[in-house]
Tab-separated table of C-alpha atoms in Angstrom:
chain	number	residue	atom	x	y	z
A	1	MET	CA	-36.956	3.224	13.582
A	2	SER	CA	-36.179	4.460	10.104
A	3	VAL	CA	-36.024	1.859	7.326
A	4	ARG	CA	-35.671	1.879	3.546
A	5	VAL	CA	-37.743	-0.120	1.054
A	6	GLY	CA	-35.767	-1.983	-1.619
A	7	LYS	CA	-38.082	-0.955	-4.452
A	8	ASP	CA	-36.796	2.625	-4.111
A	9	CYS	CA	-33.173	1.633	-4.729
A	10	LYS	CA	-31.259	1.934	-7.997
A	11	VAL	CA	-27.785	1.961	-9.517
A	12	THR	CA	-26.645	4.870	-11.689
A	13	VAL	CA	-23.613	5.828	-13.723
A	14	GLY	CA	-23.646	9.576	-13.230
A	15	SER	CA	-27.263	10.585	-13.805
A	16	ASP	CA	-28.032	7.559	-16.029
A	17	THR	CA	-29.904	4.715	-14.332
A	18	VAL	CA	-28.613	1.215	-14.997
A	19	VAL	CA	-31.963	-0.315	-15.983
A	20	ALA	CA	-33.399	-3.646	-14.863
A	21	ILE	CA	-31.125	-4.019	-11.831
A	22	GLY	CA	-32.823	-5.923	-9.007
A	23	ASN	CA	-30.201	-6.011	-6.269
A	24	TRP	CA	-26.908	-4.504	-5.193
A	25	SER	CA	-24.518	-4.999	-2.312
A	26	ILE	CA	-21.389	-3.515	-0.800
A	27	ASP	CA	-18.932	-5.948	0.740
A	28	GLY	CA	-17.618	-3.538	3.315
A	29	GLN	CA	-14.179	-2.616	4.424
A	30	SER	CA	-11.946	-4.870	6.442
A	31	ARG	CA	-8.541	-4.377	7.984
A	32	GLN	CA	-5.670	-6.730	7.188
A	33	GLU	CA	-4.523	-8.874	10.075
A	34	ILE	CA	-0.760	-9.383	9.990
A	35	GLU	CA	0.564	-12.248	12.072
A	36	SER	CA	3.370	-11.198	14.424
A	37	THR	CA	3.821	-14.460	16.320
A	38	ALA	CA	7.444	-15.336	17.166
A	39	PHE	CA	9.207	-18.548	18.113
A	40	GLY	CA	8.361	-19.512	21.662
A	41	ASP	CA	5.022	-17.656	21.761
A	42	GLU	CA	2.186	-19.696	23.254
A	43	TYR	CA	-0.539	-17.783	21.382
A	44	ALA	CA	-0.679	-16.268	17.935
A	45	THR	CA	-0.433	-12.484	17.900
A	46	TYR	CA	-1.486	-10.051	15.214
A	47	GLU	CA	-0.980	-6.453	14.183
A	48	LEU	CA	-3.565	-4.485	12.244
A	49	GLY	CA	-2.546	-3.462	8.745
A	50	VAL	CA	-4.101	-1.406	5.984
A	51	ILE	CA	-7.802	-1.289	5.193
A	52	GLU	CA	-9.065	-3.395	2.302
A	53	SER	CA	-11.726	-1.306	0.574
A	54	GLY	CA	-14.020	-4.162	-0.372
A	55	THR	CA	-16.170	-4.787	-3.412
A	56	ILE	CA	-19.558	-3.844	-4.791
A	57	SER	CA	-21.843	-6.053	-6.843
A	58	PHE	CA	-25.182	-5.685	-8.544
A	59	SER	CA	-27.327	-7.759	-10.864
A	60	GLY	CA	-30.575	-7.824	-12.746
A	61	HIS	CA	-32.064	-8.519	-16.165
A	62	TYR	CA	-30.044	-7.908	-19.317
A	63	ASP	CA	-31.369	-5.019	-21.438
A	64	PRO	CA	-29.581	-4.560	-24.796
A	65	ASP	CA	-31.198	-1.125	-25.185
A	66	ASP	CA	-29.537	0.254	-22.036
A	67	THR	CA	-26.576	1.923	-23.756
A	68	THR	CA	-25.914	4.488	-21.001
A	69	GLY	CA	-26.079	2.034	-18.098
A	70	GLN	CA	-25.363	-1.644	-18.711
A	71	LEU	CA	-23.366	-1.108	-21.916
A	72	SER	CA	-21.314	1.701	-20.384
A	73	LEU	CA	-20.334	-0.650	-17.524
A	74	VAL	CA	-19.319	-3.395	-19.966
A	75	GLU	CA	-17.247	-0.786	-21.826
A	76	ALA	CA	-15.648	0.356	-18.544
A	77	PHE	CA	-14.750	-3.273	-17.840
A	78	ASP	CA	-13.315	-3.796	-21.348
A	79	ALA	CA	-11.228	-0.603	-21.126
A	80	ALA	CA	-10.132	-1.223	-17.499
A	81	SER	CA	-11.508	2.252	-16.715
A	82	GLU	CA	-11.747	3.584	-13.180
A	83	LEU	CA	-15.138	5.052	-12.256
A	84	THR	CA	-15.836	7.840	-9.790
A	85	ASN	CA	-19.506	8.261	-10.704
A	86	LEU	CA	-21.104	4.889	-9.932
A	87	PHE	CA	-23.843	5.446	-7.355
A	88	LEU	CA	-25.802	2.870	-5.320
A	89	TYR	CA	-29.038	4.487	-4.120
A	90	VAL	CA	-30.754	3.400	-0.889
A	91	ASP	CA	-33.792	5.596	-1.603
A	92	ASN	CA	-34.697	8.456	-3.968
A	93	THR	CA	-31.983	10.794	-2.656
A	94	SER	CA	-29.431	8.986	-0.454
A	95	ARG	CA	-26.685	6.970	-2.069
A	96	PHE	CA	-23.347	5.280	-1.602
A	97	GLU	CA	-20.675	6.725	-3.851
A	98	PRO	CA	-16.894	6.635	-4.229
A	99	CYS	CA	-15.559	9.263	-1.809
A	100	GLN	CA	-14.200	12.286	-3.681
A	101	THR	CA	-13.710	14.710	-0.800
A	102	THR	CA	-12.439	14.577	2.768
A	103	SER	CA	-15.523	16.478	3.979
A	104	TYR	CA	-17.375	13.114	4.214
A	105	LEU	CA	-14.765	11.629	6.526
A	106	HIS	CA	-14.103	11.893	10.226
A	107	PRO	CA	-11.621	14.609	11.292
A	108	GLY	CA	-8.081	13.744	10.317
A	109	ALA	CA	-9.020	11.102	7.724
A	110	THR	CA	-7.728	12.063	4.298
A	111	ASP	CA	-6.743	8.832	2.577
A	112	SER	CA	-10.090	8.083	0.908
A	113	ALA	CA	-10.537	11.287	-1.115
A	114	GLY	CA	-10.242	10.377	-4.784
A	115	THR	CA	-11.749	6.900	-4.409
A	116	LYS	CA	-12.054	4.942	-7.627
A	117	LEU	CA	-14.015	1.858	-8.524
A	118	SER	CA	-12.994	-0.641	-11.200
A	119	ILE	CA	-15.441	-3.102	-12.742
A	120	THR	CA	-13.715	-6.464	-12.284
A	121	SER	CA	-16.368	-8.702	-13.824
A	122	ALA	CA	-19.314	-8.308	-16.169
A	123	ASN	CA	-21.282	-11.524	-16.685
A	124	ALA	CA	-24.442	-12.688	-18.403
A	125	SER	CA	-26.350	-15.900	-17.777
A	126	VAL	CA	-29.604	-17.492	-18.867
A	127	ASP	CA	-31.768	-20.486	-18.122
A	128	LYS	CA	-34.152	-21.888	-20.713
A	129	GLY	CA	-37.076	-21.014	-18.439
A	130	GLY	CA	-36.029	-17.487	-17.501
A	131	LEU	CA	-34.814	-14.098	-18.608
A	132	VAL	CA	-31.236	-13.281	-19.497
A	133	ALA	CA	-29.480	-12.033	-16.367
A	134	ILE	CA	-26.514	-9.709	-16.044
A	135	ASP	CA	-24.254	-9.083	-13.080
A	136	PHE	CA	-21.339	-6.796	-12.321
A	137	THR	CA	-18.665	-6.779	-9.633
A	138	GLY	CA	-16.330	-3.907	-8.831
A	139	LYS	CA	-13.268	-3.401	-6.635
A	140	VAL	CA	-13.184	-0.241	-4.539
A	141	SER	CA	-9.896	1.654	-4.104
A	142	GLY	CA	-10.632	4.008	-1.225
A	143	SER	CA	-13.942	4.377	0.554
A	144	MET	CA	-17.612	4.265	-0.403
A	145	VAL	CA	-19.544	6.910	1.542
A	146	LEU	CA	-23.255	7.420	2.178
A	147	VAL	CA	-24.367	10.914	1.126
């Protein structure tokens, strides 16, 4: 069985590491369920709709000196910028990234090329007995792929 150790993970914007991040997650894809029940039906029926791309989130300790990582994400949030270069590493080389080519997809799948990610929240919090924390959430438009 092949496993990955969390200490080897990281989040980057391009080649710049977002420092002091301690966890990240991808809330995976789901398919819309569209109710198609009609009058007189005994049971509810559903049709499958489009795929919801999901969200990503990551958090850690606030670092005001991280101008190429944390600050660049706050700026992307403020400007409502779409990112194609936010990478969530599972080890030193493998990462999840917004899909930019159909070569990552199964044959015939073309809809996810050109995936973008928008930062939808950038928050800071602190407790009197702890360090200042920062967390980010992003909405995926397309597909995150493991490369």
